[in-house]
Coordinates of C-alpha atoms and ligand atoms in Angstrom, one line a residue:
M1 CA 23.0 -11.1 5.9
K2 CA 26.2 -9.9 4.2
K3 CA 27.8 -6.8 5.7
S4 CA 25.9 -5.4 8.5
E5 CA 25.6 -6.6 12.1
D6 CA 22.0 -5.0 12.3
N7 CA 19.6 -7.1 10.3
I8 CA 17.1 -4.2 9.6
I9 CA 17.4 -2.1 6.5
R10 CA 15.3 1.0 6.4
G11 CA 13.7 2.5 3.4
I12 CA 10.5 4.4 2.5
A13 CA 7.2 2.7 3.3
A14 CA 5.7 2.7 -0.2
A15 CA 2.8 0.2 0.0
P16 CA 1.3 -1.1 3.3
G17 CA 1.1 -4.7 4.4
I18 CA 3.5 -7.1 6.1
T19 CA 5.0 -10.2 4.3
I20 CA 7.5 -12.9 5.2
A21 CA 9.1 -14.8 2.2
K22 CA 12.4 -15.6 0.7
A23 CA 14.3 -13.0 -1.0
F24 CA 14.9 -13.1 -4.8
L25 CA 17.7 -10.8 -5.9
Y26 CA 16.7 -9.5 -9.3
S27 CA 19.4 -8.0 -11.5
K28 CA 19.0 -7.4 -15.1
E29 CA 21.1 -9.9 -16.9
T30 CA 22.8 -8.8 -20.1
E31 CA 23.4 -11.9 -22.3
S32 CA 27.2 -12.2 -23.0
I33 CA 28.1 -12.3 -26.8
T34 CA 31.2 -13.6 -28.5
V35 CA 31.8 -13.2 -32.3
E36 CA 31.7 -16.8 -33.7
D37 CA 32.1 -18.0 -37.2
I38 CA 29.5 -20.5 -38.3
S39 CA 29.6 -23.2 -41.0
D40 CA 25.8 -24.2 -41.1
I41 CA 24.0 -21.1 -42.4
H42 CA 20.8 -23.0 -42.7
E43 CA 20.8 -24.1 -39.1
A44 CA 21.7 -20.6 -37.9
K45 CA 18.8 -19.1 -39.8
S46 CA 16.4 -21.7 -38.5
N47 CA 17.6 -21.2 -35.0
L48 CA 16.8 -17.4 -35.4
S49 CA 13.3 -18.1 -36.9
E50 CA 12.6 -20.3 -33.8
A51 CA 13.9 -17.8 -31.3
L52 CA 12.0 -14.9 -32.9
E53 CA 8.9 -16.9 -32.7
K54 CA 9.4 -18.0 -29.1
S55 CA 10.0 -14.4 -28.1
K56 CA 6.8 -13.3 -29.8
H57 CA 5.0 -16.1 -28.0
E58 CA 6.4 -15.0 -24.6
L59 CA 5.5 -11.4 -25.2
R60 CA 2.0 -12.2 -26.2
K61 CA 1.6 -14.2 -22.9
I62 CA 3.0 -11.2 -21.0
F63 CA 0.6 -8.9 -22.9
E64 CA -2.4 -11.0 -22.0
L65 CA -1.3 -11.1 -18.3
A66 CA -0.6 -7.3 -18.3
V67 CA -4.1 -6.6 -19.8
D68 CA -5.5 -8.6 -16.9
K69 CA -3.4 -7.1 -14.2
L70 CA -2.8 -3.6 -15.3
G71 CA -5.4 -2.8 -17.9
E72 CA -5.2 -2.5 -21.7
K73 CA -3.5 0.8 -21.9
R74 CA -0.7 0.0 -19.6
A75 CA -0.2 -3.3 -21.5
A76 CA 0.1 -1.6 -24.8
I77 CA 3.9 -1.3 -24.1
F78 CA 4.2 -5.1 -24.7
D79 CA 2.2 -4.9 -27.9
A80 CA 4.5 -2.3 -29.0
Q81 CA 7.4 -4.7 -28.3
I82 CA 5.7 -7.5 -30.4
M83 CA 5.5 -5.0 -33.2
I84 CA 9.3 -4.4 -33.2
L85 CA 9.8 -8.2 -33.4
E86 CA 7.5 -8.1 -36.4
D87 CA 9.5 -5.2 -38.1
Q88 CA 10.1 -6.6 -41.6
I89 CA 13.2 -4.5 -42.2
L90 CA 14.8 -5.5 -39.0
I91 CA 14.1 -9.2 -39.6
K92 CA 15.3 -9.1 -43.2
N93 CA 18.6 -7.4 -42.1
L94 CA 19.2 -10.0 -39.6
F95 CA 18.8 -12.9 -42.0
E96 CA 20.8 -11.2 -44.7
R97 CA 23.6 -10.4 -42.4
I98 CA 23.9 -14.1 -41.2
E99 CA 24.1 -15.2 -44.8
K100 CA 26.6 -12.6 -45.8
E101 CA 28.8 -12.4 -42.8
K102 CA 28.6 -16.1 -41.6
K103 CA 28.6 -15.1 -38.0
S104 CA 26.5 -16.5 -35.2
P105 CA 22.9 -15.3 -35.0
E106 CA 23.5 -14.2 -31.4
F107 CA 26.3 -11.8 -32.5
I108 CA 24.1 -10.6 -35.5
V109 CA 21.1 -9.9 -33.4
H110 CA 23.2 -8.1 -30.8
D111 CA 25.1 -6.0 -33.3
E112 CA 22.1 -5.1 -35.4
I113 CA 19.8 -4.2 -32.6
T114 CA 22.5 -2.3 -30.8
K115 CA 22.7 -0.1 -33.8
Y116 CA 19.0 0.8 -33.4
Q117 CA 19.5 1.4 -29.8
N118 CA 22.4 3.8 -30.3
I119 CA 20.4 5.9 -32.6
M120 CA 17.6 6.0 -30.1
N121 CA 20.0 6.9 -27.2
A122 CA 21.5 9.6 -29.1
S123 CA 18.0 11.2 -29.5
T124 CA 17.2 14.1 -27.1
E125 CA 13.5 12.8 -27.0
F126 CA 12.6 11.2 -23.7
Y127 CA 10.2 8.9 -25.6
M128 CA 12.9 7.6 -27.8
K129 CA 15.2 6.9 -24.9
E130 CA 12.4 5.0 -23.1
R131 CA 11.9 2.9 -26.1
S132 CA 15.7 2.1 -26.3
Q133 CA 15.1 0.3 -23.0
D134 CA 12.3 -1.8 -24.4
I135 CA 14.6 -2.7 -27.2
E136 CA 17.2 -3.9 -24.8
D137 CA 14.7 -6.1 -23.3
I138 CA 13.8 -7.5 -26.8
K139 CA 17.4 -7.9 -27.7
N140 CA 18.1 -10.0 -24.5
R141 CA 14.9 -11.9 -25.0
I142 CA 16.0 -13.0 -28.6
I143 CA 19.5 -13.9 -27.6
R144 CA 18.3 -15.8 -24.5
N145 CA 16.0 -17.8 -26.7
L146 CA 18.8 -18.4 -29.3
K147 CA 20.9 -19.8 -26.4
K148 CA 17.8 -21.8 -25.6
K149 CA 17.8 -20.5 -22.1
K150 CA 14.7 -20.4 -20.1
W151 CA 13.9 -17.0 -18.9
K152 CA 12.5 -16.6 -15.5
S153 CA 12.5 -20.3 -14.6
K154 CA 14.8 -19.2 -11.8
I155 CA 12.2 -17.1 -10.1
S156 CA 10.3 -19.3 -7.8
N157 CA 6.9 -18.5 -6.5
D158 CA 6.0 -16.3 -3.6
V159 CA 9.2 -14.4 -3.3
I160 CA 10.2 -10.9 -2.2
V161 CA 12.0 -9.2 -5.1
I162 CA 15.0 -7.2 -4.1
T163 CA 16.2 -4.9 -6.9
D164 CA 17.6 -1.5 -8.0
T165 CA 14.4 -0.3 -9.7
I166 CA 11.4 -1.9 -11.3
T167 CA 10.2 -1.5 -14.9
P168 CA 6.6 -2.0 -16.1
A169 CA 7.6 -5.4 -17.7
D170 CA 9.2 -6.6 -14.5
T171 CA 6.0 -5.8 -12.5
V172 CA 3.9 -7.8 -14.8
L173 CA 6.3 -10.7 -14.9
F174 CA 6.4 -10.6 -11.2
T175 CA 2.6 -10.9 -10.8
R176 CA 2.8 -14.2 -12.6
V177 CA 4.9 -15.6 -9.9
N178 CA 2.8 -14.2 -7.2
V179 CA 5.4 -11.9 -5.9
K180 CA 4.9 -11.2 -2.2
G181 CA 6.6 -7.8 -2.0
Y182 CA 9.2 -5.4 -3.5
V183 CA 12.2 -3.8 -2.0
T184 CA 14.1 -1.3 -4.3
N185 CA 17.3 0.6 -3.7
F186 CA 16.0 3.7 -5.5
G187 CA 12.8 5.7 -5.9
G188 CA 10.5 7.6 -3.7
I189 CA 6.8 7.2 -2.6
T190 CA 5.7 8.4 -6.1
S191 CA 8.0 6.2 -8.1
H192 CA 6.6 3.8 -10.6
A193 CA 7.3 0.8 -8.5
A194 CA 5.6 2.4 -5.6
I195 CA 2.4 3.3 -7.6
V196 CA 2.1 0.0 -9.2
A197 CA 2.6 -1.8 -5.9
R198 CA -0.1 0.1 -4.3
S199 CA -2.5 -0.4 -7.1
L200 CA -1.9 -4.2 -7.0
N201 CA -2.0 -4.2 -3.2
I202 CA 1.5 -5.7 -2.8
P203 CA 3.5 -4.4 0.2
A204 CA 6.7 -2.4 -0.8
V205 CA 9.6 -0.6 0.6
V206 CA 11.4 1.8 -1.8
G207 CA 14.6 3.8 -1.6
A208 CA 16.3 1.3 0.6
H209 CA 19.7 2.3 -0.9
D210 CA 21.9 -0.8 -0.4
A211 CA 19.3 -3.5 -0.2
T212 CA 20.7 -5.4 -3.1
A213 CA 24.2 -5.3 -1.5
K214 CA 23.0 -6.4 1.9
I215 CA 20.5 -9.2 0.9
D216 CA 21.3 -12.4 -0.8
S217 CA 18.8 -14.6 -2.8
D218 CA 17.1 -17.0 -0.6
D219 CA 17.7 -15.0 2.6
L220 CA 14.4 -15.0 4.6
I221 CA 12.9 -11.5 4.6
I222 CA 10.3 -9.7 6.7
L223 CA 9.0 -6.9 4.6
D224 CA 7.1 -4.2 6.8
G225 CA 5.4 -2.0 4.2
Y226 CA 3.8 0.2 7.0
H227 CA 7.1 1.3 8.5
G228 CA 9.5 1.0 5.5
E229 CA 11.5 -1.8 7.2
V230 CA 13.2 -4.9 5.8
I231 CA 14.4 -7.5 8.3
V232 CA 16.9 -9.8 6.9
N233 CA 17.3 -13.4 8.2
P234 CA 15.1 -12.6 11.3
S235 CA 15.6 -14.2 14.6
E236 CA 12.9 -16.4 16.1
V237 CA 11.8 -13.5 18.2
Q238 CA 11.3 -11.2 15.2
L239 CA 9.6 -14.0 13.4
D240 CA 7.2 -14.6 16.2
F241 CA 6.6 -10.9 16.7
Y242 CA 5.6 -10.3 12.9
N243 CA 3.7 -13.6 12.5
D244 CA 1.6 -12.5 15.3
K245 CA 1.1 -9.0 13.7
I246 CA 0.2 -10.5 10.4
K247 CA -2.6 -12.5 12.2
Q248 CA -3.8 -9.5 14.0
L249 CA -3.7 -7.4 10.8
N250 CA -5.7 -10.1 8.9
D251 CA -8.3 -10.1 11.6
L252 CA -8.4 -6.3 11.6
D253 CA -8.9 -6.4 7.8
S254 CA -11.8 -8.7 7.8
E255 CA -13.3 -6.6 10.7
L256 CA -12.6 -3.4 8.6
L257 CA -14.2 -4.7 5.5
K258 CA -17.5 -4.9 7.4
L259 CA -17.3 -1.1 7.6
K260 CA -17.0 -0.5 4.0
D261 CA -20.6 0.4 3.4
E262 CA -20.9 2.5 6.7
K263 CA -20.8 6.3 6.6
A264 CA -17.6 8.1 7.7
V265 CA -19.3 10.0 10.5
T266 CA -17.8 11.2 13.8
T267 CA -19.2 10.4 17.1
D268 CA -20.9 13.9 17.2
G269 CA -22.4 13.5 13.7
F270 CA -20.0 15.3 11.4
T271 CA -20.0 13.3 8.0
I272 CA -17.2 13.1 5.5
N273 CA -17.5 11.8 2.1
V274 CA -14.9 9.2 1.4
L275 CA -13.8 9.0 -2.3
A276 CA -11.2 7.0 -4.0
N277 CA -8.2 8.1 -6.2
L278 CA -8.0 6.1 -9.5
D279 CA -4.8 5.5 -11.5
V280 CA -5.2 2.4 -13.4
D281 CA -8.5 0.6 -14.8
A282 CA -7.6 -2.5 -12.9
E283 CA -8.5 -0.7 -9.8
I284 CA -12.1 0.0 -10.7
E285 CA -13.6 -3.2 -9.2
F286 CA -11.3 -2.8 -6.1
V287 CA -12.5 0.7 -5.6
L288 CA -16.1 -0.4 -6.0
S289 CA -15.8 -3.2 -3.5
H290 CA -14.1 -1.1 -0.9
G291 CA -17.0 1.2 -0.4
A292 CA -15.8 4.4 -2.2
E293 CA -18.6 7.0 -2.3
G294 CA -17.2 8.3 -5.6
I295 CA -13.9 9.1 -7.3
G296 CA -12.2 12.3 -6.1
L297 CA -9.2 12.1 -8.5
I298 CA -8.7 10.3 -11.8
R299 CA -5.2 10.8 -12.8
T300 CA -5.9 10.7 -16.6
E301 CA -2.1 10.9 -17.4
Q302 CA -1.7 7.5 -15.7
L303 CA -5.1 6.0 -16.8
F304 CA -4.1 6.5 -20.5
N305 CA -0.4 6.3 -19.8
V306 CA 0.1 9.3 -22.0
L307 CA 3.9 8.8 -22.2
E308 CA 3.1 6.2 -24.9
N309 CA 0.8 8.5 -26.8
F310 CA -2.1 10.9 -26.3
P311 CA -5.5 9.2 -26.7
D312 CA -7.9 10.9 -29.3
E313 CA -11.3 12.3 -28.4
E314 CA -13.3 9.2 -29.1
T315 CA -11.0 7.0 -26.9
Q316 CA -11.1 9.4 -24.1
Y317 CA -14.9 9.9 -24.5
R318 CA -15.5 6.3 -24.3
T319 CA -13.3 5.8 -21.2
Y320 CA -14.9 8.8 -19.4
K321 CA -18.4 7.8 -20.3
G322 CA -17.7 4.2 -19.1
L323 CA -16.5 5.4 -15.8
S324 CA -19.4 7.7 -15.4
N325 CA -21.9 4.9 -16.1
K326 CA -20.0 2.5 -13.9
F327 CA -20.0 4.9 -10.8
Y328 CA -23.5 6.6 -11.5
P329 CA -25.1 8.1 -9.5
K330 CA -21.8 8.6 -7.6
Q331 CA -19.6 11.5 -8.7
I332 CA -16.2 11.1 -10.4
T333 CA -13.7 13.8 -10.7
I334 CA -11.5 13.8 -13.8
R335 CA -8.3 15.7 -13.7
A336 CA -6.7 17.1 -16.8
F337 CA -3.5 15.6 -17.9
D338 CA -0.9 16.4 -15.4
I339 CA 2.3 16.0 -17.5
G340 CA 5.8 17.2 -16.6
G341 CA 7.5 17.3 -13.2
D342 CA 7.9 13.7 -12.0
K343 CA 5.6 12.5 -14.8
V344 CA 8.3 13.4 -17.4
L345 CA 7.3 15.2 -20.6
P346 CA 6.8 13.0 -23.5
L347 CA 8.0 15.6 -25.9
D348 CA 11.6 16.7 -27.1
V349 CA 12.2 18.8 -24.1
K350 CA 14.9 18.6 -21.4
E351 CA 14.3 20.8 -18.5
P352 CA 16.9 21.8 -15.9
N353 CA 14.3 21.7 -13.2
P354 CA 11.1 19.9 -14.3
M355 CA 9.3 20.2 -11.0
L356 CA 9.3 23.9 -11.4
G357 CA 8.9 23.7 -15.2
W358 CA 6.5 23.0 -17.9
R359 CA 4.0 21.0 -15.9
G360 CA 0.2 20.5 -15.6
I361 CA -1.9 23.5 -16.8
R362 CA 1.1 25.3 -18.1
F363 CA 1.8 22.6 -20.5
L364 CA -1.9 22.2 -21.4
L365 CA -2.4 25.8 -22.2
D366 CA 0.6 25.7 -24.5
H367 CA -0.9 22.7 -26.3
V368 CA -4.3 24.0 -26.8
N369 CA -5.5 21.3 -29.3
L370 CA -4.5 18.5 -27.0
F371 CA -6.2 20.2 -24.1
K372 CA -9.4 20.9 -26.1
T373 CA -9.5 17.2 -27.2
Q374 CA -9.6 16.3 -23.5
I375 CA -12.2 19.0 -22.6
R376 CA -14.5 18.0 -25.5
A377 CA -14.4 14.4 -24.5
I378 CA -15.2 15.2 -20.8
L379 CA -18.1 17.6 -21.8
R380 CA -19.6 14.9 -24.1
A381 CA -19.0 12.2 -21.4
S382 CA -20.9 14.3 -18.8
V383 CA -24.5 13.9 -20.0
N384 CA -25.1 11.7 -16.8
N385 CA -24.2 14.9 -14.9
N386 CA -21.9 13.0 -12.5
I387 CA -18.6 14.2 -13.8
R388 CA -16.5 17.0 -12.3
F389 CA -13.5 18.5 -14.2
M390 CA -10.4 19.9 -12.6
I391 CA -7.0 21.2 -13.7
P392 CA -3.6 20.5 -12.0
M393 CA -0.7 22.7 -11.0
V394 CA -2.6 26.0 -11.1
S395 CA -0.4 29.0 -10.0
S396 CA -2.3 32.0 -11.4
L397 CA -5.8 33.2 -12.0
T398 CA -5.0 33.8 -15.6
E399 CA -4.7 30.0 -16.1
V400 CA -8.2 29.5 -14.7
K401 CA -9.7 32.2 -16.8
K402 CA -8.0 30.9 -19.9
T403 CA -9.2 27.3 -19.1
K404 CA -12.8 28.6 -18.7
A405 CA -12.6 30.4 -22.0
L406 CA -11.4 27.2 -23.7
I407 CA -14.2 25.2 -22.1
E408 CA -16.7 27.7 -23.5
V409 CA -15.1 27.4 -26.9
C410 CA -15.4 23.6 -26.8
K411 CA -19.2 24.0 -25.8
Q412 CA -19.7 26.2 -28.9
E413 CA -18.0 23.9 -31.2
L414 CA -19.9 20.8 -29.9
A415 CA -23.2 22.8 -30.2
Q416 CA -22.3 23.7 -33.8
E417 CA -21.5 20.1 -34.6
N418 CA -24.7 18.8 -33.0
K419 CA -23.0 16.7 -30.5
K420 CA -24.5 16.0 -27.1
Y421 CA -22.8 17.5 -24.1
S422 CA -23.5 18.8 -20.6
A423 CA -23.4 22.4 -20.2
F424 CA -23.1 22.0 -16.3
V425 CA -19.9 20.2 -15.7
D426 CA -18.6 21.5 -12.3
F427 CA -15.1 23.0 -12.8
G428 CA -12.5 23.1 -10.1
I429 CA -8.7 23.5 -9.5
M430 CA -6.1 21.5 -7.6
V431 CA -4.6 23.6 -4.9
E432 CA -1.1 22.4 -4.9
V433 CA 1.1 25.4 -5.4
P434 CA 1.6 27.9 -2.6
S435 CA 0.7 30.9 -4.8
A436 CA -2.8 29.4 -5.3
T437 CA -3.4 29.0 -1.6
L438 CA -2.7 32.8 -1.3
L439 CA -5.2 33.6 -4.0
L440 CA -7.9 31.3 -2.9
R441 CA -10.6 34.0 -2.6
E442 CA -10.0 35.1 -6.2
F443 CA -10.1 31.5 -7.3
G444 CA -13.2 30.8 -5.3
R445 CA -15.1 33.3 -7.5
E446 CA -14.1 31.5 -10.6
V447 CA -14.4 27.8 -9.7
S448 CA -16.9 25.5 -7.9
F449 CA -14.5 23.4 -6.0
F450 CA -11.0 23.0 -4.7
S451 CA -9.0 19.7 -4.4
I452 CA -6.0 20.0 -2.2
G453 CA -3.0 18.1 -3.6
T454 CA -0.9 17.7 -0.6
N455 CA 1.7 15.7 -2.4
D456 CA 2.8 18.7 -4.4
L457 CA 1.7 21.3 -1.9
I458 CA 4.2 19.9 0.7
Q459 CA 6.9 19.6 -2.0
Y460 CA 6.5 23.3 -3.1
L461 CA 5.8 24.7 0.4
L462 CA 8.7 23.0 2.0
A463 CA 11.0 23.0 -1.1
V464 CA 11.5 19.3 -0.8
D465 CA 11.5 17.1 -4.0
R466 CA 8.7 14.6 -3.2
G467 CA 10.5 11.8 -5.3
N468 CA 14.0 12.2 -3.8
D469 CA 14.7 9.5 -1.1
I470 CA 17.8 11.3 0.0
I471 CA 15.7 14.1 1.5
S472 CA 12.6 12.2 2.4
D473 CA 13.0 12.9 6.0
S474 CA 12.4 16.6 5.3
Y475 CA 9.2 15.9 3.4
D476 CA 6.8 16.0 6.4
E477 CA 3.0 16.4 6.3
F478 CA 3.0 17.4 9.9
H479 CA 5.4 20.4 9.4
P480 CA 3.7 23.4 11.1
A481 CA 3.8 25.2 7.8
V482 CA 1.8 22.5 6.2
I483 CA -0.9 22.4 9.0
R484 CA -1.2 26.2 9.0
A485 CA -1.5 26.3 5.2
L486 CA -4.3 23.8 5.3
E487 CA -6.1 25.8 7.9
Y488 CA -5.7 28.9 5.9
I489 CA -7.1 27.2 2.8
M490 CA -10.1 26.0 4.6
H491 CA -10.7 29.5 6.0
Q492 CA -10.4 31.0 2.6
A493 CA -12.7 28.3 1.1
K494 CA -15.3 28.9 3.6
A495 CA -15.3 32.7 3.0
T496 CA -16.2 32.0 -0.7
N497 CA -18.4 29.1 0.0
T498 CA -16.3 26.8 -2.2
H499 CA -16.4 23.1 -1.6
V500 CA -13.0 21.6 -0.6
N501 CA -11.8 18.1 -1.1
I502 CA -8.3 16.7 -0.2
C503 CA -6.7 14.1 -2.5
G504 CA -3.0 13.8 -1.6
E505 CA -1.5 10.9 0.1
M506 CA -1.8 12.6 3.4
A507 CA -5.5 11.9 3.5
S508 CA -4.8 8.2 3.4
D509 CA -2.4 8.5 6.5
H510 CA -4.3 7.3 9.5
Y511 CA -2.4 9.8 11.7
A512 CA -3.6 12.7 9.7
V513 CA -7.2 11.8 10.1
P514 CA -7.9 13.8 13.3
I515 CA -6.3 16.9 11.8
I516 CA -8.3 16.5 8.5
V517 CA -11.5 16.0 10.5
G518 CA -10.6 19.0 12.7
L519 CA -9.9 21.2 9.6
G520 CA -13.5 20.5 8.6
F521 CA -13.1 18.7 5.3
N522 CA -16.5 17.3 4.0
S523 CA -14.7 15.0 1.5
I524 CA -11.5 13.2 1.3
S525 CA -10.2 11.1 -1.6
I526 CA -7.8 8.3 -0.8
N527 CA -6.4 4.9 -1.8
A528 CA -9.2 2.5 -2.1
S529 CA -7.3 -0.1 0.2
S530 CA -7.3 2.6 3.0
I531 CA -11.0 3.3 2.9
P532 CA -12.3 0.9 5.5
Y533 CA -9.5 1.7 7.9
I534 CA -9.9 5.5 7.5
K535 CA -13.6 5.2 7.9
K536 CA -13.1 3.3 11.2
I537 CA -10.8 6.0 12.5
I538 CA -13.2 8.8 11.6
R539 CA -15.9 7.0 13.4
S540 CA -13.9 6.8 16.5
F541 CA -13.4 10.5 17.2
S542 CA -15.6 13.5 17.7
Y543 CA -15.4 16.5 15.4
K544 CA -15.1 18.7 18.6
E545 CA -12.1 16.9 20.0
C546 CA -10.4 16.9 16.6
R547 CA -11.0 20.7 16.2
E548 CA -9.4 21.1 19.8
L549 CA -6.4 19.0 18.7
L550 CA -6.1 21.0 15.5
K551 CA -6.1 24.4 17.4
E552 CA -3.4 23.1 19.7
C553 CA -1.2 21.8 16.8
L554 CA -1.6 25.2 15.1
K555 CA 0.2 26.8 18.1
L556 CA 3.2 24.3 17.9
E557 CA 6.4 25.2 16.3
T558 CA 8.0 22.0 15.0
E559 CA 6.9 18.9 13.3
E560 CA 8.2 16.7 16.1
E561 CA 5.9 18.6 18.7
I562 CA 2.9 18.1 16.3
K563 CA 3.5 14.5 15.7
S564 CA 3.9 13.7 19.5
K565 CA 0.8 15.7 20.2
I566 CA -1.2 13.7 17.5
K567 CA 0.2 10.4 18.9
S568 CA -0.8 11.0 22.4
F569 CA -4.3 12.0 21.2
Y570 CA -4.4 8.7 19.5
N571 CA -3.1 6.6 22.3
T572 CA -5.8 7.9 24.7
R573 CA -8.6 7.0 22.2
L574 CA -8.0 4.2 19.8
K575 CA -7.2 0.7 20.9
E576 CA -6.7 -1.4 17.8
D577 CA -5.2 0.6 15.1
I578 CA -2.2 -0.5 13.3
D579 CA 0.2 1.2 15.7
E580 CA -1.5 -0.4 18.6
I581 CA -1.0 -3.7 16.9
F582 CA 2.7 -3.0 16.6
K583 CA 3.0 -1.7 20.1
S584 CA 1.1 -4.5 22.0
E585 CA 3.9 -6.5 23.3
Ligands
PEP1 C1 -1.0 15.8 -5.3 O1 -0.2 16.6 -5.7 O2 -1.3 15.7 -4.0 C2 -1.9 14.9 -6.1 C3 -3.0 14.4 -5.7 O3 -1.6 14.8 -7.4 P1 -0.3 14.0 -8.0 O4 0.2 13.1 -6.9 O5 -0.8 13.3 -9.2 O6 0.7 15.1 -8.4
MG2 MG1 0.0 17.0 -7.7

């Protein structure tokens, strides 16, 4: 360990699991370039041809791997990189400049591609700036190949990657060497690195600030993705402790998987439907094999990776219909594109305050054609009658009425075009903005279900940016205002007889389970990997005792009091949950 006496670095627990492996300090190398005159133009050109071919070959391999691991849509980014390598104007310029200027191909490639990048960086479009990063990757790849350096030969298998942030290309590359975990300096629980780590089931700690300064490559690391802790060069005692925990967790996992097909029913017979959230197609099989009773949230903006481009109606129709068939007769819930906020806008817009800006339904209603394309695809895909449709970031009744009017327009259009569709798609809203919670009775008259997005609800209720690791301590699902808001929502929903689901990360937190049961949720939607464990916990309590616990928590005034109340409730009941495993020394 470099600078600290304490060998524990704390960050945010982003993806569960414990792993012990050597550290690999990953920093983006930029290839150094010097201007060199050359004498053999023929050799320089042939080197360039070779390097271009090799780069294409590497990218094709990464593309295939990405399709396999992340699904075709997310892999498209690498296809786009290959296309840049095949850009005839760029290639022609490179060869012509070598011939004319008689400079080394490394220098020409660097100079020419940097020109492209500067133009892109000057753009105010987010999309162009993102592409500029891709081009940096390509530039370095070609130069590396010109220098005949092997790229990642340095990364050995089975390491824990320590880095500033992780890009999509990095993630795919790392799966190839069977990365055991990620530690990043930056990012919050909803950062790209965190989402991908969870979908690939790799333990991760993000927002660890100075991890790259405190850890050296080859340091032995224990990564505890449950508690957001990274232990550097552990002592024998620490190693024994965690090795023992890993064994107990493995035993628990195999025990839990036996529960996957059991019902989530409390000891006094209260049943909760346990659904899964779906972000990338690679998760589908995982979701099916972990006992999900349907899908409570499909983040379509992630599924299609709309930052690349918006899919047309046919593409969306095929995807939704495929999911509907795959899960039939189970229900799936498709959420309209939630763009903006932390899922940055793909258009030429810079907002001073994106979280409070052009996000979700606001954006969709301002892009009616784009929105209608999605609605039409969903209506057409719904002929099995197992699709529900919901809209994100709703803050006013007008937004709901406008959306319902659009749905009617889409139905009329489809009828006129003689296209098959279902007239009875259940329509609901995400409840994730405080104003929506206060208007639930009115909403209840307009929609058939509510889905509570606690990730945003907590952010907006407590005025704490969900992605900002600096203030992540203030982002607390057990804040009394959160618990009281949830109770209020359930009360209002009951009054209008509207079905309620909860799909934020809070529902995947085992500590929140007794509160969620006590609140009376009939359905929850969680990460597929948490399903067996959450089912086990639900099956350990009675609804009655959870309701009592909730009532007591509703009277408490601070998050600390609430958390300690829940902990003692746990301690007197559950013997082998993850915290018991950690305590049992
Ligand atoms: C939420 O806000 O809780 C939610 C489920 O949606 P997302 O995380 O996609 O904003
Ligand atoms: Mg949300």
